[in-house]
mmCIF file of C-alpha atoms and ligand atoms in Angstrom:
data_model
loop_
_atom_site.group_PDB
_atom_site.id
_atom_site.type_symbol
_atom_site.label_atom_id
_atom_site.label_comp_id
_atom_site.label_asym_id
_atom_site.label_seq_id
_atom_site.Cartn_x
_atom_site.Cartn_y
_atom_site.Cartn_z
ATOM 1 C CA UNK A 1 102.183 116.929 95.481
ATOM 2 C CA UNK A 2 99.333 114.671 93.509
ATOM 3 C CA UNK A 3 96.728 116.826 91.889
ATOM 4 C CA UNK A 4 93.602 116.917 94.448
ATOM 5 C CA UNK A 5 95.781 116.146 97.349
ATOM 6 C CA UNK A 6 95.620 118.522 100.383
ATOM 7 C CA UNK A 7 99.046 120.289 100.676
ATOM 8 C CA UNK A 8 100.800 119.406 104.088
ATOM 9 C CA UNK A 9 102.709 122.534 104.979
ATOM 10 C CA UNK A 10 105.113 123.336 107.993
ATOM 11 C CA UNK A 11 104.752 126.903 109.093
ATOM 12 C CA UNK A 12 107.848 128.534 111.512
ATOM 13 C CA UNK A 13 107.532 131.927 113.080
ATOM 14 C CA UNK A 14 110.557 133.529 114.962
ATOM 15 C CA UNK A 15 109.916 137.316 114.233
ATOM 16 C CA UNK A 16 109.869 138.335 117.967
ATOM 17 C CA UNK A 17 110.048 136.294 121.113
ATOM 18 C CA UNK A 18 108.029 133.195 120.364
ATOM 19 C CA UNK A 19 109.678 130.390 118.655
ATOM 20 C CA UNK A 20 106.998 128.247 116.954
ATOM 21 C CA UNK A 21 106.217 125.583 114.325
ATOM 22 C CA UNK A 22 102.852 124.092 112.966
ATOM 23 C CA UNK A 23 101.939 121.782 110.434
ATOM 24 C CA UNK A 24 98.684 121.980 108.618
ATOM 25 C CA UNK A 25 96.827 119.677 105.978
ATOM 26 C CA UNK A 26 94.555 121.888 103.700
ATOM 27 C CA UNK A 27 92.915 124.018 106.407
ATOM 28 C CA UNK A 28 93.252 121.391 109.025
ATOM 29 C CA UNK A 29 95.786 122.088 111.971
ATOM 30 C CA UNK A 30 97.533 118.990 112.720
ATOM 31 C CA UNK A 31 99.962 120.339 115.339
ATOM 32 C CA UNK A 32 101.054 123.862 116.848
ATOM 33 C CA UNK A 33 103.882 124.175 119.087
ATOM 34 C CA UNK A 34 105.270 127.104 120.716
ATOM 35 C CA UNK A 35 108.137 127.839 122.846
ATOM 36 C CA UNK A 36 108.366 131.633 124.552
ATOM 37 C CA UNK A 37 111.273 133.377 125.755
ATOM 38 C CA UNK A 38 108.652 135.987 126.917
ATOM 39 C CA UNK A 39 109.437 135.046 130.867
ATOM 40 C CA UNK A 40 113.054 135.867 130.115
ATOM 41 C CA UNK A 41 112.159 139.017 128.510
ATOM 42 C CA UNK A 42 110.012 140.356 131.292
ATOM 43 C CA UNK A 43 112.914 140.505 133.487
ATOM 44 C CA UNK A 44 114.097 143.408 131.251
ATOM 45 C CA UNK A 45 110.641 145.011 130.709
ATOM 46 C CA UNK A 46 110.535 144.454 126.881
ATOM 47 C CA UNK A 47 112.053 142.167 124.219
ATOM 48 C CA UNK A 48 115.897 142.328 124.458
ATOM 49 C CA UNK A 49 116.786 141.349 120.505
ATOM 50 C CA UNK A 50 119.975 139.710 121.344
ATOM 51 C CA UNK A 51 118.274 137.376 123.861
ATOM 52 C CA UNK A 52 115.594 136.513 121.396
ATOM 53 C CA UNK A 53 117.741 135.472 118.815
ATOM 54 C CA UNK A 54 119.777 133.270 120.904
ATOM 55 C CA UNK A 55 116.345 131.741 122.563
ATOM 56 C CA UNK A 56 115.342 130.929 118.889
ATOM 57 C CA UNK A 57 118.544 129.318 118.054
ATOM 58 C CA UNK A 58 118.352 126.886 121.245
ATOM 59 C CA UNK A 59 114.290 126.334 120.503
ATOM 60 C CA UNK A 60 113.785 126.025 116.793
ATOM 61 C CA UNK A 61 114.977 122.621 116.112
ATOM 62 C CA UNK A 62 112.883 121.268 119.107
ATOM 63 C CA UNK A 63 109.848 122.933 118.262
ATOM 64 C CA UNK A 64 109.970 121.641 114.569
ATOM 65 C CA UNK A 65 110.680 118.169 115.730
ATOM 66 C CA UNK A 66 107.596 118.468 118.218
ATOM 67 C CA UNK A 67 105.306 119.736 115.377
ATOM 68 C CA UNK A 68 106.239 117.081 112.917
ATOM 69 C CA UNK A 69 106.033 114.271 115.714
ATOM 70 C CA UNK A 70 102.476 115.558 117.179
ATOM 71 C CA UNK A 71 101.361 115.915 113.529
ATOM 72 C CA UNK A 72 102.244 112.398 112.750
ATOM 73 C CA UNK A 73 103.805 113.722 109.583
ATOM 74 C CA UNK A 74 107.473 112.673 108.547
ATOM 75 C CA UNK A 75 109.436 115.711 107.142
ATOM 76 C CA UNK A 76 109.483 113.706 103.720
ATOM 77 C CA UNK A 77 105.633 114.166 103.631
ATOM 78 C CA UNK A 78 105.891 118.067 103.442
ATOM 79 C CA UNK A 79 104.877 119.748 100.690
ATOM 80 C CA UNK A 80 106.407 123.049 101.355
ATOM 81 C CA UNK A 81 108.187 125.109 104.233
ATOM 82 C CA UNK A 82 106.527 128.321 105.150
ATOM 83 C CA UNK A 83 108.659 130.836 107.304
ATOM 84 C CA UNK A 84 108.189 134.509 108.362
ATOM 85 C CA UNK A 85 110.814 136.659 106.836
ATOM 86 C CA UNK A 86 109.254 140.043 107.977
ATOM 87 C CA UNK A 87 108.409 142.121 109.630
ATOM 88 C CA UNK A 88 110.423 141.705 113.056
ATOM 89 C CA UNK A 89 113.691 141.654 114.896
ATOM 90 C CA UNK A 90 116.219 141.008 112.147
ATOM 91 C CA UNK A 91 118.376 138.412 114.178
ATOM 92 C CA UNK A 92 115.332 136.530 115.297
ATOM 93 C CA UNK A 93 113.953 136.267 111.796
ATOM 94 C CA UNK A 94 117.166 134.824 110.448
ATOM 95 C CA UNK A 95 116.940 131.803 112.863
ATOM 96 C CA UNK A 96 113.705 130.823 111.438
ATOM 97 C CA UNK A 97 114.337 131.515 107.925
ATOM 98 C CA UNK A 98 118.039 129.827 107.820
ATOM 99 C CA UNK A 99 116.374 126.855 109.405
ATOM 100 C CA UNK A 100 113.424 126.899 106.854
ATOM 101 C CA UNK A 101 115.702 127.297 104.024
ATOM 102 C CA UNK A 102 118.098 124.388 104.950
ATOM 103 C CA UNK A 103 115.076 122.182 105.473
ATOM 104 C CA UNK A 104 113.249 122.972 102.319
ATOM 105 C CA UNK A 105 116.680 122.859 100.375
ATOM 106 C CA UNK A 106 117.556 119.334 102.020
ATOM 107 C CA UNK A 107 113.950 117.906 101.140
ATOM 108 C CA UNK A 108 113.935 119.636 97.607
ATOM 109 C CA UNK A 109 110.495 121.285 98.251
ATOM 110 C CA UNK A 110 109.337 125.008 98.004
ATOM 111 C CA UNK A 111 110.341 127.710 100.429
ATOM 112 C CA UNK A 112 107.483 130.011 100.918
ATOM 113 C CA UNK A 113 108.411 133.539 102.793
ATOM 114 C CA UNK A 114 105.437 134.726 104.817
ATOM 115 C CA UNK A 115 104.741 138.514 105.551
ATOM 116 C CA UNK A 116 103.897 138.170 109.440
ATOM 117 C CA UNK A 117 101.209 140.452 109.310
ATOM 118 C CA UNK A 118 99.440 138.524 106.482
ATOM 119 C CA UNK A 119 99.784 135.648 108.694
ATOM 120 C CA UNK A 120 97.717 137.533 111.127
ATOM 121 C CA UNK A 121 95.049 137.723 108.612
ATOM 122 C CA UNK A 122 95.265 133.907 107.490
ATOM 123 C CA UNK A 123 94.691 132.842 110.738
ATOM 124 C CA UNK A 124 90.828 133.136 110.357
ATOM 125 C CA UNK A 125 90.967 130.451 107.508
ATOM 126 C CA UNK A 126 92.052 127.715 109.992
ATOM 127 C CA UNK A 127 89.145 128.542 112.179
ATOM 128 C CA UNK A 128 86.526 128.217 109.296
ATOM 129 C CA UNK A 129 86.660 125.579 106.675
ATOM 130 C CA UNK A 130 84.130 127.561 104.498
ATOM 131 C CA UNK A 131 85.985 131.070 104.840
ATOM 132 C CA UNK A 132 86.311 132.768 101.342
ATOM 133 C CA UNK A 133 86.726 136.382 100.188
ATOM 134 C CA UNK A 134 85.042 139.108 100.096
ATOM 135 C CA UNK A 135 85.312 139.911 103.634
ATOM 136 C CA UNK A 136 86.442 142.757 105.930
ATOM 137 C CA UNK A 137 88.898 142.209 108.140
ATOM 138 C CA UNK A 138 89.900 143.993 111.422
ATOM 139 C CA UNK A 139 93.828 143.857 112.149
ATOM 140 C CA UNK A 140 95.265 144.950 115.498
ATOM 141 C CA UNK A 141 98.570 143.859 116.606
ATOM 142 C CA UNK A 142 101.859 145.785 118.474
ATOM 143 C CA UNK A 143 102.852 146.908 115.027
ATOM 144 C CA UNK A 144 99.642 147.350 112.909
ATOM 145 C CA UNK A 145 95.896 148.760 113.343
ATOM 146 C CA UNK A 146 94.083 148.569 110.423
ATOM 147 C CA UNK A 147 90.718 147.463 108.692
ATOM 148 C CA UNK A 148 90.939 145.634 105.408
ATOM 149 C CA UNK A 149 88.848 144.282 102.601
ATOM 150 C CA UNK A 150 90.036 141.101 101.306
ATOM 151 C CA UNK A 151 88.996 140.755 97.630
ATOM 152 C CA UNK A 152 90.789 137.328 96.961
ATOM 153 C CA UNK A 153 93.061 135.342 99.321
ATOM 154 C CA UNK A 154 96.014 137.475 98.128
ATOM 155 C CA UNK A 155 94.480 140.740 97.334
ATOM 156 C CA UNK A 156 93.715 143.049 100.304
ATOM 157 C CA UNK A 157 92.414 146.594 100.130
ATOM 158 C CA UNK A 158 93.720 148.626 103.235
ATOM 159 C CA UNK A 159 90.343 150.677 104.034
ATOM 160 C CA UNK A 160 92.307 152.547 106.792
ATOM 161 C CA UNK A 161 94.704 152.200 109.311
ATOM 162 C CA UNK A 162 96.775 153.923 112.312
ATOM 163 C CA UNK A 163 98.032 157.312 111.698
ATOM 164 C CA UNK A 164 100.563 156.816 114.516
ATOM 165 C CA UNK A 165 100.679 154.039 117.193
ATOM 166 C CA UNK A 166 99.358 150.850 117.003
ATOM 167 C CA UNK A 167 96.601 149.782 119.292
ATOM 168 C CA UNK A 168 98.853 146.988 120.941
ATOM 169 C CA UNK A 169 101.757 149.508 121.361
ATOM 170 C CA UNK A 170 99.511 151.998 122.880
ATOM 171 C CA UNK A 171 98.124 149.056 125.294
ATOM 172 C CA UNK A 172 101.787 148.373 126.073
ATOM 173 C CA UNK A 173 102.510 152.050 126.658
ATOM 174 C CA UNK A 174 99.851 152.660 129.097
ATOM 175 C CA UNK A 175 100.485 149.415 130.987
ATOM 176 C CA UNK A 176 104.014 150.679 131.870
ATOM 177 C CA UNK A 177 102.579 153.961 133.074
ATOM 178 C CA UNK A 178 100.373 151.939 135.154
ATOM 179 C CA UNK A 179 103.224 149.967 136.414
ATOM 180 C CA UNK A 180 102.364 146.610 134.712
ATOM 181 C CA UNK A 181 104.836 144.145 133.645
ATOM 182 C CA UNK A 182 105.586 142.902 130.231
ATOM 183 C CA UNK A 183 103.683 141.953 128.123
ATOM 184 C CA UNK A 184 101.534 145.000 128.899
ATOM 185 C CA UNK A 185 98.094 144.037 126.991
ATOM 186 C CA UNK A 186 97.078 140.969 128.842
ATOM 187 C CA UNK A 187 97.920 142.669 132.179
ATOM 188 C CA UNK A 188 96.314 145.638 131.399
ATOM 189 C CA UNK A 189 93.168 143.794 130.388
ATOM 190 C CA UNK A 190 93.098 141.965 133.704
ATOM 191 C CA UNK A 191 93.241 145.130 135.667
ATOM 192 C CA UNK A 192 90.473 146.548 133.665
ATOM 193 C CA UNK A 193 88.274 143.810 134.808
ATOM 194 C CA UNK A 194 88.395 145.545 138.337
ATOM 195 C CA UNK A 195 87.471 148.806 137.327
ATOM 196 C CA UNK A 196 84.908 150.871 135.393
ATOM 197 C CA UNK A 197 85.285 153.060 132.424
ATOM 198 C CA UNK A 198 84.396 156.256 134.056
ATOM 199 C CA UNK A 199 87.208 158.656 133.179
ATOM 200 C CA UNK A 200 86.409 160.759 130.216
ATOM 201 C CA UNK A 201 89.121 160.276 127.524
ATOM 202 C CA UNK A 202 89.319 162.364 124.016
ATOM 203 C CA UNK A 203 86.969 160.619 121.194
ATOM 204 C CA UNK A 204 89.348 159.254 118.478
ATOM 205 C CA UNK A 205 89.481 161.610 115.617
ATOM 206 C CA UNK A 206 86.544 163.127 116.306
ATOM 207 C CA UNK A 207 84.540 164.333 113.345
ATOM 208 C CA UNK A 208 86.711 162.662 110.822
ATOM 209 C CA UNK A 209 85.034 159.931 108.714
ATOM 210 C CA UNK A 210 86.772 157.180 107.192
ATOM 211 C CA UNK A 211 88.728 153.877 108.994
ATOM 212 C CA UNK A 212 91.687 155.853 110.189
ATOM 213 C CA UNK A 213 92.823 155.588 113.717
ATOM 214 C CA UNK A 214 95.094 157.607 116.178
ATOM 215 C CA UNK A 215 96.295 156.150 119.411
ATOM 216 C CA UNK A 216 98.903 158.684 120.277
ATOM 217 C CA UNK A 217 96.403 161.287 121.600
ATOM 218 C CA UNK A 218 94.708 158.754 123.724
ATOM 219 C CA UNK A 219 97.838 157.470 125.145
ATOM 220 C CA UNK A 220 99.154 161.224 125.946
ATOM 221 C CA UNK A 221 95.817 161.737 127.666
ATOM 222 C CA UNK A 222 95.897 158.687 129.692
ATOM 223 C CA UNK A 223 99.732 159.662 130.851
ATOM 224 C CA UNK A 224 98.673 163.211 131.523
ATOM 225 C CA UNK A 225 95.828 162.315 133.767
ATOM 226 C CA UNK A 226 98.004 160.075 135.749
ATOM 227 C CA UNK A 227 100.785 162.633 136.282
ATOM 228 C CA UNK A 228 98.140 165.255 137.058
ATOM 229 C CA UNK A 229 96.563 163.044 139.657
ATOM 230 C CA UNK A 230 99.980 162.334 141.337
ATOM 231 C CA UNK A 231 101.359 165.982 141.077
ATOM 232 C CA UNK A 232 98.381 166.974 143.223
ATOM 233 C CA UNK A 233 98.490 164.121 145.431
ATOM 234 C CA UNK A 234 95.026 163.088 144.451
ATOM 235 C CA UNK A 235 93.586 159.724 144.719
ATOM 236 C CA UNK A 236 93.171 157.692 141.741
ATOM 237 C CA UNK A 237 92.140 154.478 140.499
ATOM 238 C CA UNK A 238 94.604 152.165 138.218
ATOM 239 C CA UNK A 239 91.667 149.739 137.420
ATOM 240 C CA UNK A 240 89.536 152.768 136.288
ATOM 241 C CA UNK A 241 92.139 154.039 134.207
ATOM 242 C CA UNK A 242 92.843 150.684 132.757
ATOM 243 C CA UNK A 243 89.144 150.130 131.950
ATOM 244 C CA UNK A 244 88.618 153.646 130.483
ATOM 245 C CA UNK A 245 91.541 153.247 128.271
ATOM 246 C CA UNK A 246 90.391 149.791 127.171
ATOM 247 C CA UNK A 247 86.983 151.002 126.037
ATOM 248 C CA UNK A 248 88.117 154.044 124.387
ATOM 249 C CA UNK A 249 91.002 152.104 122.433
ATOM 250 C CA UNK A 250 88.737 149.314 121.542
ATOM 251 C CA UNK A 251 85.038 150.441 120.868
ATOM 252 C CA UNK A 252 86.340 152.400 117.942
ATOM 253 C CA UNK A 253 87.619 149.626 116.401
ATOM 254 C CA UNK A 254 84.486 147.514 116.546
ATOM 255 C CA UNK A 255 82.375 150.748 115.344
ATOM 256 C CA UNK A 256 84.610 151.225 112.274
ATOM 257 C CA UNK A 257 84.689 147.340 111.471
ATOM 258 C CA UNK A 258 80.836 147.394 111.562
ATOM 259 C CA UNK A 259 80.881 150.270 109.117
ATOM 260 C CA UNK A 260 83.266 149.011 106.794
ATOM 261 C CA UNK A 261 81.286 145.649 106.540
ATOM 262 C CA UNK A 262 78.123 147.836 105.827
ATOM 263 C CA UNK A 263 80.066 149.828 103.187
ATOM 264 C CA UNK A 264 81.469 147.101 101.276
ATOM 265 C CA UNK A 265 78.161 144.983 101.783
ATOM 266 C CA UNK A 266 79.859 141.931 102.975
ATOM 267 C CA UNK A 267 78.247 139.531 105.289
ATOM 268 C CA UNK A 268 81.601 138.101 106.892
ATOM 269 C CA UNK A 269 84.084 139.778 109.069
ATOM 270 C CA UNK A 270 87.614 138.405 110.443
ATOM 271 C CA UNK A 271 89.855 139.708 112.843
ATOM 272 C CA UNK A 272 93.650 138.855 113.663
ATOM 273 C CA UNK A 273 96.546 140.238 115.791
ATOM 274 C CA UNK A 274 97.637 140.213 119.242
ATOM 275 C CA UNK A 275 94.946 142.498 120.566
ATOM 276 C CA UNK A 276 92.074 140.395 119.327
ATOM 277 C CA UNK A 277 93.123 138.133 122.087
ATOM 278 C CA UNK A 278 91.531 140.685 124.369
ATOM 279 C CA UNK A 279 88.340 139.417 126.042
ATOM 280 C CA UNK A 280 86.522 142.900 126.039
ATOM 281 C CA UNK A 281 87.091 143.134 122.299
ATOM 282 C CA UNK A 282 86.412 139.606 121.538
ATOM 283 C CA UNK A 283 82.550 139.849 123.181
ATOM 284 C CA UNK A 284 82.023 143.478 121.915
ATOM 285 C CA UNK A 285 82.783 142.195 118.071
ATOM 286 C CA UNK A 286 80.542 139.138 118.983
ATOM 287 C CA UNK A 287 77.613 141.409 119.915
ATOM 288 C CA UNK A 288 78.123 143.595 117.091
ATOM 289 C CA UNK A 289 78.190 140.882 114.685
ATOM 290 C CA UNK A 290 75.079 139.186 116.041
ATOM 291 C CA UNK A 291 72.976 142.441 116.256
ATOM 292 C CA UNK A 292 74.147 143.090 112.348
ATOM 293 C CA UNK A 293 73.561 139.513 111.262
ATOM 294 C CA UNK A 294 77.124 139.322 110.290
ATOM 295 C CA UNK A 295 78.964 136.075 110.408
ATOM 296 C CA UNK A 296 82.415 136.658 112.530
ATOM 297 C CA UNK A 297 85.261 134.277 112.184
ATOM 298 C CA UNK A 298 87.448 134.680 115.381
ATOM 299 C CA UNK A 299 90.551 132.976 115.709
ATOM 300 C CA UNK A 300 91.144 131.516 119.283
ATOM 301 C CA UNK A 301 93.341 133.462 121.493
ATOM 302 C CA UNK A 302 96.307 131.559 121.040
ATOM 303 C CA UNK A 303 96.025 132.284 117.179
ATOM 304 C CA UNK A 304 95.707 135.889 117.613
ATOM 305 C CA UNK A 305 98.825 136.489 119.434
ATOM 306 C CA UNK A 306 102.330 135.099 117.434
ATOM 307 C CA UNK A 307 101.944 131.581 116.452
ATOM 308 C CA UNK A 308 103.311 129.244 113.610
ATOM 309 C CA UNK A 309 99.671 127.978 112.553
ATOM 310 C CA UNK A 310 98.840 131.520 110.996
ATOM 311 C CA UNK A 311 102.429 131.204 108.908
ATOM 312 C CA UNK A 312 101.442 127.832 107.683
ATOM 313 C CA UNK A 313 97.798 129.115 106.747
ATOM 314 C CA UNK A 314 99.403 131.862 104.797
ATOM 315 C CA UNK A 315 101.507 129.649 103.373
ATOM 316 C CA UNK A 316 98.922 127.481 102.141
ATOM 317 C CA UNK A 317 97.357 130.497 100.435
ATOM 318 C CA UNK A 318 100.704 131.274 98.679
ATOM 319 C CA UNK A 319 101.177 127.613 97.855
ATOM 320 C CA UNK A 320 97.941 127.517 95.917
ATOM 321 C CA UNK A 321 99.108 130.705 94.292
ATOM 322 C CA UNK A 322 102.457 129.051 93.644
ATOM 323 C CA UNK A 323 104.049 131.671 95.134
ATOM 324 C CA UNK A 324 107.177 130.199 96.060
ATOM 325 C CA UNK A 325 110.467 132.235 97.349
ATOM 326 C CA UNK A 326 113.906 132.044 96.395
ATOM 327 C CA UNK A 327 116.727 130.424 98.818
ATOM 328 C CA UNK A 328 118.280 134.240 98.540
ATOM 329 C CA UNK A 329 115.084 135.516 100.405
ATOM 330 C CA UNK A 330 116.250 137.856 103.278
ATOM 331 C CA UNK A 331 114.797 138.792 106.699
ATOM 332 C CA UNK A 332 113.282 142.230 106.393
ATOM 333 C CA UNK A 333 112.820 144.327 109.737
ATOM 334 C CA UNK A 334 109.858 146.245 107.749
ATOM 335 C CA UNK A 335 107.319 144.931 105.388
ATOM 336 C CA UNK A 336 104.092 146.854 104.176
ATOM 337 C CA UNK A 337 100.863 145.241 104.461
ATOM 338 C CA UNK A 338 100.449 144.436 100.764
HETATM 339 O O1 KG4 B 401 100.008 140.087 117.371
HETATM 340 P P1 KG4 B 401 101.011 140.325 118.291
HETATM 341 O O2 KG4 B 401 101.390 138.825 119.246
HETATM 342 O O3 KG4 B 401 102.739 140.510 117.962
HETATM 343 C C1 KG4 B 401 102.654 141.481 116.810
HETATM 344 O O4 KG4 B 401 102.797 141.033 115.636
HETATM 345 O O5 KG4 B 401 102.729 142.881 116.859
HETATM 346 O O6 KG4 B 401 100.637 141.340 119.176
HETATM 347 C C2 KG4 B 401 101.262 141.761 120.200
HETATM 348 C C3 KG4 B 401 100.087 142.802 120.772
HETATM 349 C C4 KG4 B 401 101.130 143.517 121.979
HETATM 350 O O7 KG4 B 401 101.175 144.965 121.927
HETATM 351 C C5 KG4 B 401 100.278 143.263 123.100
HETATM 352 O O8 KG4 B 401 100.186 143.786 124.251
HETATM 353 C C6 KG4 B 401 98.816 143.182 122.677
HETATM 354 O O9 KG4 B 401 99.009 142.615 121.318
HETATM 355 N N1 KG4 B 401 97.983 142.198 123.425
HETATM 356 C C7 KG4 B 401 97.122 142.672 123.734
HETATM 357 C C8 KG4 B 401 96.443 141.301 124.445
HETATM 358 N N2 KG4 B 401 97.258 140.205 124.186
HETATM 359 C C9 KG4 B 401 98.146 140.909 123.510
HETATM 360 N N3 KG4 B 401 96.198 143.996 123.969
HETATM 361 C C10 KG4 B 401 95.158 143.807 124.707
HETATM 362 N N4 KG4 B 401 94.555 142.747 125.281
HETATM 363 C C11 KG4 B 401 95.136 141.685 125.253
HETATM 364 N N5 KG4 B 401 94.760 140.724 126.026
HETATM 365 ZN ZN1 ZN B 402 102.237 139.300 115.535
#
């Protein structure tokens, strides 16, 4: 790469049920492709790892070719290949990782292994050309719920995280209790729009300060409410349960993000992860930011749920830091946030 030229990076994501590839130049998104096996997985009520791995094998070449073609970029023009190496399903990760290794090796360019969850955080960089740390970031996905303080592009302080279930996991479990199909989160959001938050649910970690979360008590309270109503043969509203749960699960995220921004004296907040695709959460965050005079960088919904643009974005961060990976890089089922 010539000095001063913006790096062109291909991102590849295959940690769960989305096979995705995207090309960025600097912070400009040139293409963003995705092939999802979610409709097939829905027939089984959740992700079947073996089906996911096979679907990635079928799709990976096609999404990468499409991403390059739609970007108008020849593979020889790439400066690096960034790929998710964890956390996720091992067989699924290995498909994207092996493909990325072969491509980077063949082209003689760096391989950049990306921690999926750091990708969710980096999605905000594509949304705002001018975004630079320090800022506070709200992370809420199927595996993580945390509030972070970004000191630099590569250094985060975890201010607090969940003590048990992640927010997305709680959405999926409550959705199942309400008889909603996979994936639970978006279906629960749609049902909540038809109801009111009238059912009293326990306040999360009442009386405890800090930025910790706990979703297991809230989930159990919803399950107990539904079972009690059913056992007594009393009528109950699925939509009201969905709405009440959604408020209880998400209001606390907005409140604690605001508190963290105040404590850290930052004027910018960002958000990432599948749960940030939730419309109620997005409007609550926007309202809070407006009231407090904060600049909110909210990636579009498609960059909150799994995608490869965010992997390319984190790849660009690591490229600038010259943080390249060896070709012996292996897939990891679990990876810490930092
Ligand atoms: O970030 P993501 O796509 O995958 C992980 O890295 O985990 O997040 C998936 C999680 C799932 O639990 C899903 O139910 C939740 O995000 N989710 C939502 C919505 N869309 C996805 N939760 C609430 N409302 C949504 N609209
Ligand atoms: Zn994800």
